[in-house]
Amino acid sequence: MKKTCTLLVLSSGLLMPSAWAQAPQPEPTTDMPMTPSIAPVAPPIDDTAQRPFFLTLSEAITVAETNNHDIKLALERIKDARLQVTETGAQGLPQITATAGYGRQDPVLSQQSTDTSGAGGAGLGNNPQFAAFLGTASVNTFNSSITMNQMLFAGFRIIDGIRLGQINVDLQQQALRQTRQNVAFQVANAYFNALRAYEVVASDKQALLQAREQVRLAEVRLRAGTGIKLDLLQAQSQEIQVQQRLSLDLSAYEKAKMSLNQVIGRETLHPLELNPHATVANYAVDAKAGLLTALENRADLRQFRLQREMAELNATIQGRAVWPTISAQVRYNLQDSAVVDGNNRSVQNMNYGLNMNWPIFDGFAAQAKSQRAQQQALQAQISEDQLQQRVILDIEQALLDIREALEREQMARAGVELANESLRVARISYREGAGIMLNVINSQLSVQQADTSLITARFDLNTRKARLYQALGLDLHDFLR
């Protein structure tokens, strides 16, 4: 009788932690009907000052946009495109050129000449200008000129060139926008993969605690004489398996953080603390409305439209290559010559000119260039139509993926409830002596598998919603929670 009372006390005391673990956890509520979550909805208290390595998803995307080399290259291309606009516009402004030159003439051999002019020393032999002409005197010469050229008419090629450059700037800006959207999706995908690995590790730790508790319970029952050695061995084997799985999942978590650091442009071993409440907001859209949104916002579609517009404008420019060009020129020239020990001679000129260049026949080169540009415009239109078909497919697939992930999440949540109930029944049966340890172990394994399936479904749903926003051409920053 005493032994029986002791066993009852031990059983009730030992089963209290198990009963606490078996108690069904209240299902958390969420403000997003399409995104049920097992994490609390209320965000944690902002203590980032005490958490220097805490990194939200929005901050991770911002860091990636700062460090990504493709984004840096796209920014430099925008600067280059703007400089091309300035360079093209400069052709229509006055071109002013100033030149200056200085020269000196020194005689190589000085000879004494006899004055035979009969002018009493005033003949040609003593004339400084004549001596300079003969090369027997030193002469300083200074030339300077200022020239201004102004293009009056260039067949509208300068104006069209400026428009072409501005379209190129818009094209490079859309390329930058597309690059940023791709980087944001890559960061979100890596971030949610790391979060999934983190929650799997937390689930493994919880399973390890339960396995250790089961080992302790088996040891107590074995010492009390109500258990068998096989139950203890099975519980210990289960504990070892959970530890091995935890080790693998910890390694996967560290690798996921390394991948995230690499995507955002940091060192792979940079410490990280993730936000477990990160999620992507819902966006109610059907395939038809999504197509209209994508046609308006997709950066790659806009690039094809701009390429087509550039090709059409280039065809116009090439077709005007046979038009005449008219330019005006004004030139001021100053020439000053000074003979050493002689007189000076200064000449100033002002020249005006009007030039016209008309390529009457160029071997049909301009026509061929114009036709090539028109073919490029046609190719851009075909590529745009092809991309529109791919956009439709992307949107429909993204919506189907979200629907599948949502259904899988709901089924996984139901699976978690069933697995927990099965574990509760198995523990009660084992406690009452009507069940065996193997049933408890199998139920614990089912609970862990169900938890892992739910975690995977939750983060797959977030990743696929991010993929939908990318397919719609929307900025992911606006839909992060």
Coordinates of C-alpha atoms in Angstrom, one line a residue:
M1 CA 0.0 0.0 0.0
K2 CA 2.8 2.3 0.9
K3 CA 4.6 1.5 -2.4
T4 CA 1.4 2.2 -4.4
C5 CA 0.9 5.6 -2.7
T6 CA 4.5 6.5 -3.4
L7 CA 4.1 5.6 -7.1
L8 CA 1.0 7.7 -7.3
V9 CA 2.7 10.7 -5.8
L10 CA 5.7 10.3 -8.1
S11 CA 3.5 9.8 -11.2
S12 CA 1.5 12.9 -10.4
G13 CA 4.6 15.0 -9.7
L14 CA 6.5 13.7 -12.8
L15 CA 3.5 14.1 -15.1
M16 CA 2.9 17.8 -14.2
P17 CA 5.5 19.1 -16.8
S18 CA 4.2 16.7 -19.4
A19 CA 0.6 17.8 -18.7
W20 CA 1.8 21.4 -19.0
A21 CA 3.4 20.6 -22.3
Q22 CA 0.3 18.8 -23.4
A23 CA -2.0 21.8 -22.7
P24 CA -3.2 23.2 -26.0
Q25 CA -1.7 26.6 -26.8
P26 CA -4.2 29.3 -27.7
E27 CA -4.1 30.1 -31.4
P28 CA -2.7 33.6 -32.0
T29 CA -4.7 36.1 -33.9
T30 CA -3.3 38.1 -36.8
D31 CA -4.3 41.2 -38.6
M32 CA -3.8 39.5 -41.9
P33 CA -6.4 36.9 -42.8
M34 CA -4.3 35.3 -45.5
T35 CA -1.2 35.1 -43.3
P36 CA -1.9 33.2 -40.1
S37 CA 1.2 33.1 -37.9
I38 CA 2.3 31.2 -34.8
A39 CA 4.3 34.2 -33.7
P40 CA 2.8 36.9 -31.6
V41 CA 1.2 39.7 -33.5
A42 CA 2.3 42.4 -31.1
P43 CA 5.9 43.5 -32.1
P44 CA 8.5 43.4 -29.4
I45 CA 9.5 46.5 -27.4
D46 CA 12.0 48.6 -29.4
D47 CA 15.3 47.9 -27.7
T48 CA 17.6 48.2 -30.7
A49 CA 20.0 50.3 -28.6
Q50 CA 20.7 47.2 -26.5
R51 CA 20.7 44.9 -29.6
P52 CA 23.4 46.3 -31.9
F53 CA 23.1 43.4 -34.4
F54 CA 19.3 43.5 -34.7
L55 CA 18.4 43.7 -38.4
T56 CA 14.9 44.1 -39.7
L57 CA 13.9 43.1 -43.2
S58 CA 13.6 46.7 -44.4
E59 CA 17.0 47.5 -43.0
A60 CA 18.5 44.5 -44.7
I61 CA 17.1 45.6 -48.1
T62 CA 18.5 49.2 -47.4
V63 CA 21.9 47.8 -46.6
A64 CA 21.8 45.6 -49.8
E65 CA 20.8 48.6 -51.9
T66 CA 23.8 50.5 -50.5
N67 CA 26.4 47.7 -51.1
N68 CA 25.1 45.9 -54.2
H69 CA 27.5 46.3 -57.2
D70 CA 24.7 46.0 -59.8
I71 CA 22.9 49.0 -58.2
K72 CA 26.1 51.0 -58.1
L73 CA 26.7 50.2 -61.8
A74 CA 23.2 51.3 -62.6
L75 CA 23.6 54.6 -60.8
E76 CA 26.8 55.3 -62.8
R77 CA 25.0 54.5 -66.0
I78 CA 22.4 57.1 -65.1
K79 CA 25.1 59.7 -64.6
D80 CA 26.7 58.8 -67.9
A81 CA 23.3 59.1 -69.7
R82 CA 22.8 62.6 -68.2
L83 CA 26.3 63.6 -69.3
Q84 CA 25.4 62.4 -72.8
V85 CA 22.4 64.8 -72.8
T86 CA 24.7 67.7 -71.9
E87 CA 27.2 66.7 -74.5
T88 CA 24.6 66.5 -77.2
G89 CA 23.0 69.9 -76.2
A90 CA 26.4 71.5 -76.3
Q91 CA 26.4 71.2 -80.1
G92 CA 23.7 73.8 -80.4
L93 CA 25.5 76.4 -78.3
P94 CA 28.2 78.8 -79.6
Q95 CA 31.6 77.3 -79.9
I96 CA 34.3 79.9 -79.0
T97 CA 37.9 79.2 -79.6
A98 CA 40.9 81.4 -78.8
T99 CA 44.4 80.9 -80.3
A100 CA 47.6 82.7 -79.7
G101 CA 51.1 82.2 -81.0
Y102 CA 54.5 83.8 -80.7
G103 CA 57.5 83.5 -83.0
R104 CA 61.0 85.0 -83.2
Q105 CA 63.4 85.1 -86.1
D106 CA 67.1 85.4 -85.4
P107 CA 69.8 85.6 -88.2
V108 CA 72.1 82.6 -88.4
L109 CA 75.0 84.6 -90.0
S110 CA 75.2 88.4 -89.9
Q111 CA 77.0 90.0 -92.9
Q112 CA 78.0 93.6 -93.5
S113 CA 76.4 95.0 -96.7
T114 CA 77.5 98.0 -98.7
D115 CA 75.0 100.8 -99.2
T116 CA 74.9 101.4 -102.9
S117 CA 71.6 103.2 -103.0
G118 CA 73.2 106.7 -103.0
A119 CA 70.9 107.8 -100.3
G120 CA 73.5 108.6 -97.7
G121 CA 72.8 105.7 -95.4
A122 CA 69.1 105.7 -96.0
G123 CA 69.0 103.0 -98.7
L124 CA 67.7 99.5 -98.7
G125 CA 70.8 98.1 -97.0
N126 CA 69.8 99.9 -93.8
N127 CA 66.0 99.3 -94.0
P128 CA 64.9 97.1 -91.1
Q129 CA 62.0 95.6 -93.0
F130 CA 64.2 94.7 -95.9
A131 CA 66.7 93.3 -93.4
A132 CA 64.0 91.2 -91.8
F133 CA 63.0 90.0 -95.3
L134 CA 66.6 89.0 -96.0
G135 CA 66.9 87.3 -92.6
T136 CA 69.7 89.6 -91.4
A137 CA 67.6 91.1 -88.6
S138 CA 65.8 89.7 -85.5
V139 CA 62.0 89.8 -85.7
N140 CA 59.3 89.1 -83.0
T141 CA 55.9 88.0 -84.3
F142 CA 52.7 87.6 -82.3
N143 CA 49.5 86.1 -83.7
S144 CA 46.1 85.9 -81.8
S145 CA 42.6 85.1 -82.9
I146 CA 39.2 84.5 -81.5
T147 CA 36.7 82.4 -83.5
M148 CA 33.0 81.7 -82.8
N149 CA 31.0 79.1 -84.6
Q150 CA 27.3 78.8 -84.2
M151 CA 25.2 76.0 -85.7
L152 CA 22.1 77.6 -87.1
F153 CA 20.3 74.5 -88.6
A154 CA 21.3 70.9 -88.3
G155 CA 18.2 69.2 -89.6
F156 CA 16.7 69.0 -86.1
R157 CA 19.3 66.4 -85.3
I158 CA 20.5 68.2 -82.2
I159 CA 17.0 68.6 -80.8
D160 CA 16.2 64.9 -81.5
G161 CA 19.6 63.9 -80.0
I162 CA 18.7 65.7 -76.8
R163 CA 15.3 63.9 -76.7
L164 CA 17.1 60.6 -77.4
G165 CA 19.5 61.2 -74.5
Q166 CA 16.6 62.0 -72.2
I167 CA 14.9 58.8 -73.2
N168 CA 18.1 57.0 -72.4
V169 CA 18.2 58.5 -68.9
D170 CA 14.6 57.2 -68.3
L171 CA 15.7 53.8 -69.6
Q172 CA 18.6 53.6 -67.2
Q173 CA 16.4 54.8 -64.3
Q174 CA 14.0 51.9 -65.1
A175 CA 17.0 49.5 -65.2
L176 CA 18.0 50.8 -61.8
R177 CA 14.4 50.3 -60.5
Q178 CA 14.3 46.7 -61.8
T179 CA 17.7 46.0 -60.2
R180 CA 16.5 47.3 -56.9
Q181 CA 13.4 45.2 -57.1
N182 CA 15.4 42.1 -57.9
V183 CA 17.8 42.8 -55.0
A184 CA 14.8 43.4 -52.6
F185 CA 13.3 40.0 -53.6
Q186 CA 16.7 38.2 -53.1
V187 CA 17.1 39.8 -49.7
A188 CA 13.6 38.9 -48.7
N189 CA 14.0 35.3 -49.8
A190 CA 17.3 34.9 -47.9
Y191 CA 15.9 36.7 -44.9
F192 CA 12.8 34.4 -44.7
N193 CA 15.0 31.3 -45.3
A194 CA 17.1 32.3 -42.3
L195 CA 14.0 32.9 -40.2
R196 CA 12.6 29.6 -41.2
A197 CA 15.9 27.9 -40.1
Y198 CA 15.8 29.9 -36.8
E199 CA 12.2 28.7 -36.0
V200 CA 13.1 25.1 -36.9
V201 CA 16.0 25.3 -34.5
A202 CA 13.6 26.6 -31.8
S203 CA 11.3 23.7 -32.5
D204 CA 14.2 21.2 -32.2
K205 CA 15.1 22.7 -28.9
Q206 CA 11.6 22.3 -27.6
A207 CA 11.5 18.7 -28.9
L208 CA 14.8 18.0 -27.2
L209 CA 13.4 19.2 -23.9
Q210 CA 10.4 16.9 -24.3
A211 CA 12.7 14.0 -25.2
R212 CA 14.8 14.6 -22.1
E213 CA 11.7 14.7 -20.0
Q214 CA 10.6 11.4 -21.5
V215 CA 14.0 9.9 -20.6
R216 CA 13.7 11.2 -17.1
L217 CA 10.2 9.7 -16.8
A218 CA 11.3 6.4 -18.1
E219 CA 14.2 6.3 -15.6
V220 CA 11.8 7.1 -12.7
R221 CA 9.4 4.3 -13.7
L222 CA 12.3 1.9 -14.2
R223 CA 13.6 2.7 -10.7
A224 CA 10.1 2.4 -9.3
G225 CA 9.7 -1.1 -10.9
T226 CA 6.8 -0.1 -13.1
G227 CA 8.8 0.4 -16.3
I228 CA 11.0 -1.7 -18.5
K229 CA 14.6 -1.2 -19.8
L230 CA 13.4 -1.1 -23.4
D231 CA 11.3 2.1 -22.7
L232 CA 14.4 3.8 -21.4
L233 CA 16.5 2.7 -24.3
Q234 CA 13.9 4.0 -26.8
A235 CA 13.6 7.3 -25.0
Q236 CA 17.4 7.7 -25.0
S237 CA 17.6 6.8 -28.7
Q238 CA 14.9 9.4 -29.4
E239 CA 16.9 12.0 -27.4
I240 CA 20.1 11.3 -29.5
Q241 CA 18.1 11.6 -32.8
V242 CA 16.7 14.9 -31.7
Q243 CA 20.2 16.2 -30.8
Q244 CA 21.5 15.1 -34.2
R245 CA 18.7 16.9 -35.9
L246 CA 19.2 20.0 -33.8
S247 CA 22.9 20.0 -34.8
L248 CA 22.1 19.7 -38.5
D249 CA 19.4 22.5 -38.2
L250 CA 21.9 24.7 -36.3
S251 CA 24.4 24.3 -39.1
A252 CA 21.7 25.1 -41.7
Y253 CA 20.7 28.2 -39.7
E254 CA 24.3 29.5 -39.6
K255 CA 24.6 28.8 -43.4
A256 CA 21.4 30.7 -44.0
K257 CA 22.7 33.7 -42.1
M258 CA 25.9 33.6 -44.1
S259 CA 23.9 33.6 -47.3
L260 CA 21.9 36.5 -46.0
N261 CA 25.1 38.4 -45.2
Q262 CA 26.4 37.7 -48.7
V263 CA 23.2 38.9 -50.4
I264 CA 23.2 42.2 -48.5
G265 CA 26.9 42.8 -49.1
R266 CA 28.4 42.1 -45.7
E267 CA 31.0 39.8 -44.5
T268 CA 29.7 36.2 -44.3
L269 CA 30.5 35.9 -40.5
H270 CA 28.9 39.3 -39.6
P271 CA 26.7 38.7 -36.5
L272 CA 23.0 39.0 -37.1
E273 CA 19.8 39.1 -35.1
L274 CA 16.7 38.7 -37.1
N275 CA 13.2 40.0 -36.6
P276 CA 10.9 37.0 -36.0
H277 CA 7.8 39.2 -36.7
A278 CA 8.8 40.1 -40.2
T279 CA 6.1 39.4 -42.8
V280 CA 4.8 40.6 -46.1
A281 CA 1.4 42.2 -46.3
N282 CA -1.5 40.9 -48.4
Y283 CA -2.5 42.3 -51.7
A284 CA -6.0 41.5 -52.9
V285 CA -5.8 41.2 -56.7
D286 CA -7.0 38.9 -59.4
A287 CA -5.2 38.0 -62.6
K288 CA -6.9 40.7 -64.8
A289 CA -6.3 43.5 -62.3
G290 CA -2.8 42.2 -61.7
L291 CA -2.1 42.3 -65.4
L292 CA -3.1 45.9 -65.7
T293 CA -1.0 46.8 -62.7
A294 CA 2.0 45.0 -64.1
L295 CA 1.6 46.6 -67.6
E296 CA 1.8 49.9 -65.9
N297 CA 4.5 49.3 -63.3
R298 CA 6.8 46.6 -64.6
A299 CA 10.3 48.1 -65.1
D300 CA 11.3 45.6 -67.8
L301 CA 8.2 46.4 -69.8
R302 CA 8.9 50.1 -69.5
Q303 CA 12.4 49.5 -70.7
F304 CA 11.2 47.8 -73.9
R305 CA 8.8 50.7 -74.5
L306 CA 11.6 53.1 -74.1
Q307 CA 13.9 51.1 -76.4
R308 CA 11.2 51.1 -79.1
E309 CA 10.8 54.8 -78.7
M310 CA 14.5 55.3 -79.0
A311 CA 14.7 53.2 -82.1
E312 CA 11.9 55.1 -83.7
L313 CA 13.5 58.4 -82.9
N314 CA 16.9 57.1 -84.1
A315 CA 15.3 56.2 -87.4
T316 CA 14.1 59.8 -87.8
I317 CA 17.5 61.1 -87.0
Q318 CA 19.2 58.9 -89.5
G319 CA 16.7 59.8 -92.1
R320 CA 17.6 63.5 -91.7
A321 CA 21.3 62.8 -92.2
V322 CA 20.9 64.1 -95.8
W323 CA 19.4 67.4 -94.7
P324 CA 21.6 70.5 -95.1
T325 CA 23.4 72.0 -92.1
I326 CA 24.0 75.7 -91.8
S327 CA 26.5 77.4 -89.5
A328 CA 27.8 80.9 -89.0
Q329 CA 31.4 81.9 -88.1
V330 CA 32.9 85.1 -86.8
R331 CA 36.7 85.5 -86.5
Y332 CA 38.8 88.3 -85.1
N333 CA 42.6 88.1 -85.9
L334 CA 45.5 90.2 -84.7
Q335 CA 49.0 89.9 -86.1
D336 CA 51.9 92.0 -84.8
S337 CA 55.4 92.0 -86.1
A338 CA 58.3 93.9 -84.5
V339 CA 61.8 94.1 -86.0
V340 CA 64.5 94.5 -83.4
D341 CA 65.9 98.1 -83.6
G342 CA 63.3 98.8 -86.2
N343 CA 59.6 99.5 -86.6
N344 CA 56.4 97.6 -85.8
R345 CA 53.7 96.4 -88.0
S346 CA 50.2 95.5 -86.6
V347 CA 47.3 94.0 -88.7
Q348 CA 43.8 93.4 -87.3
N349 CA 41.1 91.5 -89.2
M350 CA 37.5 90.7 -88.6
N351 CA 36.0 87.9 -90.8
Y352 CA 32.4 86.8 -91.1
G353 CA 31.2 83.6 -92.8
L354 CA 28.1 81.6 -93.4
N355 CA 28.6 77.9 -94.2
M356 CA 26.2 75.3 -95.7
N357 CA 26.9 71.6 -96.0
W358 CA 24.4 69.6 -98.0
P359 CA 25.2 65.9 -98.5
I360 CA 23.4 65.4 -101.8
F361 CA 24.3 61.7 -102.3
D362 CA 25.9 59.4 -99.7
G363 CA 25.5 56.1 -101.4
F364 CA 22.1 55.4 -99.7
A365 CA 24.0 55.1 -96.3
A366 CA 21.5 57.3 -94.5
Q367 CA 18.6 55.3 -95.9
A368 CA 20.1 52.0 -94.7
K369 CA 20.8 53.4 -91.3
S370 CA 17.2 54.6 -91.0
Q371 CA 15.8 51.2 -92.1
R372 CA 18.0 49.5 -89.5
A373 CA 16.7 51.7 -86.8
Q374 CA 13.1 50.9 -87.9
Q375 CA 14.0 47.2 -87.7
Q376 CA 15.3 47.7 -84.2
A377 CA 12.0 49.4 -83.2
L378 CA 10.1 46.4 -84.6
Q379 CA 12.3 44.0 -82.7
A380 CA 11.6 46.0 -79.5
Q381 CA 7.9 45.8 -80.1
I382 CA 8.1 42.0 -80.6
S383 CA 10.1 41.6 -77.4
E384 CA 7.6 43.7 -75.5
D385 CA 4.7 41.6 -76.7
Q386 CA 6.6 38.4 -75.7
L387 CA 7.3 39.9 -72.3
Q388 CA 3.6 40.7 -71.8
Q389 CA 2.8 37.1 -72.3
R390 CA 5.4 36.1 -69.8
V391 CA 4.0 38.7 -67.3
I392 CA 0.6 37.1 -67.6
L393 CA 2.1 33.7 -66.8
D394 CA 4.2 35.1 -63.9
I395 CA 1.1 36.7 -62.3
E396 CA -1.1 33.6 -62.6
Q397 CA 1.6 31.3 -61.3
A398 CA 2.3 33.7 -58.4
L399 CA -1.4 33.7 -57.4
L400 CA -1.6 29.9 -57.6
D401 CA 1.6 29.6 -55.5
I402 CA 0.1 31.9 -52.8
R403 CA -3.2 29.9 -52.8
E404 CA -1.3 26.6 -52.5
A405 CA 0.9 28.0 -49.7
L406 CA -2.1 29.3 -47.9
E407 CA -3.9 26.0 -48.1
R408 CA -0.8 24.1 -47.1
E409 CA -0.5 26.4 -44.1
Q410 CA -4.0 25.8 -43.0
M411 CA -3.6 22.0 -43.4
A412 CA -0.3 22.2 -41.5
R413 CA -2.0 24.0 -38.6
A414 CA -4.6 21.3 -38.5
G415 CA -1.9 18.8 -38.6
V416 CA -0.2 20.4 -35.6
E417 CA -3.4 20.3 -33.6
L418 CA -3.9 16.6 -34.4
A419 CA -0.3 15.7 -33.6
N420 CA -0.5 17.5 -30.3
E421 CA -3.7 15.7 -29.4
S422 CA -2.2 12.3 -30.5
L423 CA 0.8 13.1 -28.2
R424 CA -1.5 13.9 -25.3
V425 CA -3.4 10.6 -25.7
A426 CA -0.1 8.6 -26.0
R427 CA 1.2 10.2 -22.8
I428 CA -1.9 9.5 -20.9
S429 CA -2.0 5.9 -22.2
Y430 CA 1.7 5.4 -21.2
R431 CA 1.1 7.0 -17.8
E432 CA -1.9 4.7 -17.2
G433 CA 0.1 1.6 -18.3
A434 CA -2.1 1.1 -21.4
G435 CA 0.4 2.3 -23.9
I436 CA 4.1 1.9 -24.7
M437 CA 7.0 4.3 -25.0
L438 CA 7.2 3.8 -28.7
N439 CA 3.8 5.4 -29.2
V440 CA 4.9 8.5 -27.2
I441 CA 8.1 8.7 -29.3
N442 CA 6.3 8.4 -32.6
S443 CA 3.8 11.1 -31.4
Q444 CA 6.6 13.4 -30.5
L445 CA 8.2 12.9 -33.9
S446 CA 4.8 13.7 -35.5
V447 CA 4.5 16.9 -33.6
Q448 CA 7.9 18.0 -34.6
Q449 CA 7.3 17.2 -38.2
A450 CA 4.0 19.0 -38.1
D451 CA 5.7 22.1 -36.6
T452 CA 8.3 22.0 -39.3
S453 CA 5.7 21.8 -42.0
L454 CA 3.8 24.8 -40.5
I455 CA 7.0 26.8 -40.3
T456 CA 7.9 26.0 -43.9
A457 CA 4.4 26.9 -45.1
R458 CA 4.3 30.2 -43.2
F459 CA 7.6 31.4 -44.7
D460 CA 6.8 30.0 -48.1
L461 CA 3.7 32.1 -48.1
N462 CA 5.7 35.3 -47.3
T463 CA 8.3 34.5 -50.0
R464 CA 5.6 33.9 -52.6
K465 CA 3.8 37.1 -51.8
A466 CA 7.1 38.9 -52.3
R467 CA 7.4 37.1 -55.6
L468 CA 3.9 38.4 -56.6
Y469 CA 4.9 42.0 -55.9
Q470 CA 7.9 41.5 -58.0
A471 CA 5.8 40.1 -60.8
L472 CA 3.4 43.1 -60.5
G473 CA 6.3 45.6 -60.6
L474 CA 5.6 46.9 -57.2
D475 CA 8.3 48.0 -54.7
L476 CA 8.6 45.4 -51.9
H477 CA 9.5 48.2 -49.4
D478 CA 5.8 49.4 -49.4
F479 CA 4.5 45.9 -48.3
L480 CA 6.8 44.9 -45.5
R481 CA 5.4 44.6 -42.0

